[in-house]
Amino acid sequence: MYFTPRGKDLRKLKILDFATAQKFLEISISGKNIIDFFRQTEIKSIAIAPYNHFGQCAVRMLKDQDIEIKYFMDKLYFKYGNYGGIPVIGYGSFVADEVDAVVITSNYHGNAIIDTLIENKVPIEKIIGINTILYGMERMQ
């Protein structure tokens, strides 16, 4: 259940992702939408890193809303192509000026992704974790 076919232990990853999945579900069934976070913070365009399930959930929640999702970024970008018309690109191809924010949707790999983004000249001020959005919505008026 928490091990890959090759025996990799995924318990830490699953524990970190549990709270995020729970919050996504809570927001979804309450009729809220994460677009409220982006509207209040005046973020109009984003990129999402990496290409994963939480990123796909965010795209579905933001569908037909007034925010532009320009890219997914992933180190294995060449495997994916695009998702719903949103291109999946490598971190080195990303230009930070093209978006207002980069949403990190991985808890387990988040720090490594942030390091990669900073190495590729993305200002830390543009980087937002998915839990900042999900839990930040509770504090919004």
C-alpha atoms as a printed R data frame, in Angstrom:
    type eleno elety resid chain resno       x      y       z
1   ATOM     1    CA   MET     A     1   0.000  0.000   0.000
2   ATOM     2    CA   TYR     A     2   2.796  2.459   0.808
3   ATOM     3    CA   PHE     A     3   5.581  0.771  -1.143
4   ATOM     4    CA   THR     A     4   6.268  0.913  -4.859
5   ATOM     5    CA   PRO     A     5   6.676 -2.308  -6.861
6   ATOM     6    CA   ARG     A     6  10.442 -1.804  -6.501
7   ATOM     7    CA   GLY     A     7  10.165 -1.517  -2.728
8   ATOM     8    CA   LYS     A     8  10.505  2.247  -2.302
9   ATOM     9    CA   ASP     A     9   8.968  3.362   0.993
10  ATOM    10    CA   LEU     A    10   6.311  6.026   0.372
11  ATOM    11    CA   ARG     A    11   5.023  6.401   3.952
12  ATOM    12    CA   LYS     A    12   6.546  9.871   4.503
13  ATOM    13    CA   LEU     A    13   5.149 11.092   1.204
14  ATOM    14    CA   LYS     A    14   1.665  9.749   1.991
15  ATOM    15    CA   ILE     A    15   1.657 11.249   5.491
16  ATOM    16    CA   LEU     A    16   2.562 14.688   4.131
17  ATOM    17    CA   ASP     A    17  -0.005 14.461   1.350
18  ATOM    18    CA   PHE     A    18  -2.849 13.338   3.622
19  ATOM    19    CA   ALA     A    19  -3.495 16.805   5.096
20  ATOM    20    CA   THR     A    20  -3.400 18.417   1.656
21  ATOM    21    CA   ALA     A    21  -5.837 15.881   0.212
22  ATOM    22    CA   GLN     A    22  -8.128 16.334   3.220
23  ATOM    23    CA   LYS     A    23  -8.126 20.125   2.756
24  ATOM    24    CA   PHE     A    24  -8.786 19.871  -1.000
25  ATOM    25    CA   LEU     A    25 -11.753 17.623  -0.229
26  ATOM    26    CA   GLU     A    26 -13.061 19.935   2.498
27  ATOM    27    CA   ILE     A    27 -12.878 22.970   0.200
28  ATOM    28    CA   SER     A    28 -14.469 21.089  -2.675
29  ATOM    29    CA   ILE     A    29 -17.478 19.785  -0.727
30  ATOM    30    CA   SER     A    30 -18.026 23.144   0.984
31  ATOM    31    CA   GLY     A    31 -18.648 24.732  -2.413
32  ATOM    32    CA   LYS     A    32 -15.610 26.985  -2.130
33  ATOM    33    CA   ASN     A    33 -12.964 27.348  -4.809
34  ATOM    34    CA   ILE     A    34  -9.281 28.187  -4.592
35  ATOM    35    CA   ILE     A    35  -9.884 30.982  -7.103
36  ATOM    36    CA   ASP     A    36 -10.879 33.104  -4.091
37  ATOM    37    CA   PHE     A    37  -7.270 32.989  -2.857
38  ATOM    38    CA   PHE     A    38  -5.938 34.162  -6.216
39  ATOM    39    CA   ARG     A    39  -8.523 36.912  -6.538
40  ATOM    40    CA   GLN     A    40  -7.800 38.271  -3.075
41  ATOM    41    CA   THR     A    41  -4.049 38.232  -3.665
42  ATOM    42    CA   GLU     A    42  -4.510 39.658  -7.191
43  ATOM    43    CA   ILE     A    43  -2.703 36.778  -8.866
44  ATOM    44    CA   LYS     A    44  -3.880 36.477 -12.455
45  ATOM    45    CA   SER     A    45  -1.459 33.961 -13.970
46  ATOM    46    CA   ILE     A    46   0.351 30.960 -12.506
47  ATOM    47    CA   ALA     A    47   2.608 28.059 -13.270
48  ATOM    48    CA   ILE     A    48   2.295 24.803 -11.314
49  ATOM    49    CA   ALA     A    49   5.201 22.600 -10.245
50  ATOM    50    CA   PRO     A    50   5.424 19.656 -10.417
51  ATOM    51    CA   TYR     A    51   2.966 17.878 -12.684
52  ATOM    52    CA   ASN     A    52   1.138 15.758 -10.110
53  ATOM    53    CA   HIS     A    53  -2.321 14.903  -8.797
54  ATOM    54    CA   PHE     A    54  -2.629 18.043  -6.636
55  ATOM    55    CA   GLY     A    55  -1.691 20.202  -9.607
56  ATOM    56    CA   GLN     A    56  -4.330 18.475 -11.704
57  ATOM    57    CA   CYS     A    57  -6.899 19.057  -8.922
58  ATOM    58    CA   ALA     A    58  -5.979 22.750  -8.856
59  ATOM    59    CA   VAL     A    59  -6.423 22.974 -12.631
60  ATOM    60    CA   ARG     A    60  -9.859 21.374 -12.399
61  ATOM    61    CA   MET     A    61 -10.900 23.786  -9.626
62  ATOM    62    CA   LEU     A    62  -9.640 26.776 -11.608
63  ATOM    63    CA   LYS     A    63 -11.210 25.706 -14.902
64  ATOM    64    CA   ASP     A    64 -13.294 28.459 -16.488
65  ATOM    65    CA   GLN     A    65 -12.148 30.964 -13.863
66  ATOM    66    CA   ASP     A    66 -10.401 34.288 -14.368
67  ATOM    67    CA   ILE     A    67  -6.878 32.968 -13.891
68  ATOM    68    CA   GLU     A    68  -4.452 31.802 -16.537
69  ATOM    69    CA   ILE     A    69  -2.488 28.625 -15.905
70  ATOM    70    CA   LYS     A    70   0.421 28.999 -18.283
71  ATOM    71    CA   TYR     A    71   2.513 25.916 -17.496
72  ATOM    72    CA   PHE     A    72   3.126 22.848 -15.492
73  ATOM    73    CA   MET     A    73   6.811 22.361 -14.717
74  ATOM    74    CA   ASP     A    74   8.405 19.013 -14.046
75  ATOM    75    CA   LYS     A    75  11.851 17.475 -14.269
76  ATOM    76    CA   LEU     A    76  10.321 14.641 -16.328
77  ATOM    77    CA   TYR     A    77   8.414 17.072 -18.567
78  ATOM    78    CA   PHE     A    78   9.273 15.079 -21.695
79  ATOM    79    CA   LYS     A    79   7.010 12.244 -20.496
80  ATOM    80    CA   TYR     A    80   3.848 14.358 -20.287
81  ATOM    81    CA   GLY     A    81   3.388 16.810 -23.169
82  ATOM    82    CA   ASN     A    82   0.390 18.707 -21.842
83  ATOM    83    CA   TYR     A    83  -2.608 18.434 -19.552
84  ATOM    84    CA   GLY     A    84  -5.869 19.902 -20.756
85  ATOM    85    CA   GLY     A    85  -4.005 22.171 -23.154
86  ATOM    86    CA   ILE     A    86  -1.530 23.323 -20.482
87  ATOM    87    CA   PRO     A    87   2.039 22.536 -21.580
88  ATOM    88    CA   VAL     A    88   4.383 20.660 -19.250
89  ATOM    89    CA   ILE     A    89   7.868 22.189 -19.501
90  ATOM    90    CA   GLY     A    90  11.231 21.718 -17.830
91  ATOM    91    CA   TYR     A    91  12.368 24.042 -15.062
92  ATOM    92    CA   GLY     A    92  15.151 25.426 -17.243
93  ATOM    93    CA   SER     A    93  12.670 26.562 -19.906
94  ATOM    94    CA   PHE     A    94  10.548 28.570 -17.498
95  ATOM    95    CA   VAL     A    95  10.653 32.377 -17.563
96  ATOM    96    CA   ALA     A    96   9.511 33.810 -14.217
97  ATOM    97    CA   ASP     A    97   8.287 37.089 -15.722
98  ATOM    98    CA   GLU     A    98   5.544 35.225 -17.598
99  ATOM    99    CA   VAL     A    99   3.495 34.544 -14.433
100 ATOM   100    CA   ASP     A   100   2.504 36.240 -11.197
101 ATOM   101    CA   ALA     A   101   3.198 33.121  -9.097
102 ATOM   102    CA   VAL     A   102   4.457 29.551  -9.132
103 ATOM   103    CA   VAL     A   103   2.361 27.107  -7.108
104 ATOM   104    CA   ILE     A   104   4.300 24.196  -5.601
105 ATOM   105    CA   THR     A   105   1.954 21.218  -5.344
106 ATOM   106    CA   SER     A   106   4.359 18.685  -3.841
107 ATOM   107    CA   ASN     A   107   4.873 18.520  -0.101
108 ATOM   108    CA   TYR     A   108   7.551 15.854  -0.112
109 ATOM   109    CA   HIS     A   109   9.671 17.315  -2.934
110 ATOM   110    CA   GLY     A   110   8.706 20.940  -2.311
111 ATOM   111    CA   ASN     A   111  12.044 22.118  -0.935
112 ATOM   112    CA   ALA     A   112  14.000 20.581  -3.804
113 ATOM   113    CA   ILE     A   113  11.608 22.171  -6.307
114 ATOM   114    CA   ILE     A   114  11.969 25.569  -4.631
115 ATOM   115    CA   ASP     A   115  15.768 25.227  -4.773
116 ATOM   116    CA   THR     A   116  15.546 24.389  -8.485
117 ATOM   117    CA   LEU     A   117  13.295 27.378  -9.147
118 ATOM   118    CA   ILE     A   118  15.613 29.738  -7.284
119 ATOM   119    CA   GLU     A   119  18.589 28.355  -9.241
120 ATOM   120    CA   ASN     A   120  16.604 29.202 -12.393
121 ATOM   121    CA   LYS     A   121  16.140 32.829 -11.272
122 ATOM   122    CA   VAL     A   122  12.575 32.594  -9.943
123 ATOM   123    CA   PRO     A   123  12.205 35.098  -7.082
124 ATOM   124    CA   ILE     A   124  11.171 33.502  -3.788
125 ATOM   125    CA   GLU     A   125   8.348 36.054  -3.564
126 ATOM   126    CA   LYS     A   126   6.648 34.365  -6.528
127 ATOM   127    CA   ILE     A   127   6.655 30.882  -4.992
128 ATOM   128    CA   ILE     A   128   3.558 29.682  -3.103
129 ATOM   129    CA   GLY     A   129   2.992 26.259  -1.567
130 ATOM   130    CA   ILE     A   130  -0.330 24.514  -2.137
131 ATOM   131    CA   ASN     A   131  -0.951 24.333   1.615
132 ATOM   132    CA   THR     A   132  -0.485 28.100   1.886
133 ATOM   133    CA   ILE     A   133  -3.387 28.438  -0.536
134 ATOM   134    CA   LEU     A   134  -5.597 25.730   0.961
135 ATOM   135    CA   TYR     A   135  -5.120 26.679   4.594
136 ATOM   136    CA   GLY     A   136  -4.881 30.395   3.804
137 ATOM   137    CA   MET     A   137  -8.441 30.348   2.542
138 ATOM   138    CA   GLU     A   138  -9.639 29.796   6.130
139 ATOM   139    CA   ARG     A   139  -8.158 33.139   7.129
140 ATOM   140    CA   MET     A   140  -9.534 35.092   4.195
141 ATOM   141    CA   GLN     A   141 -12.555 37.352   4.602
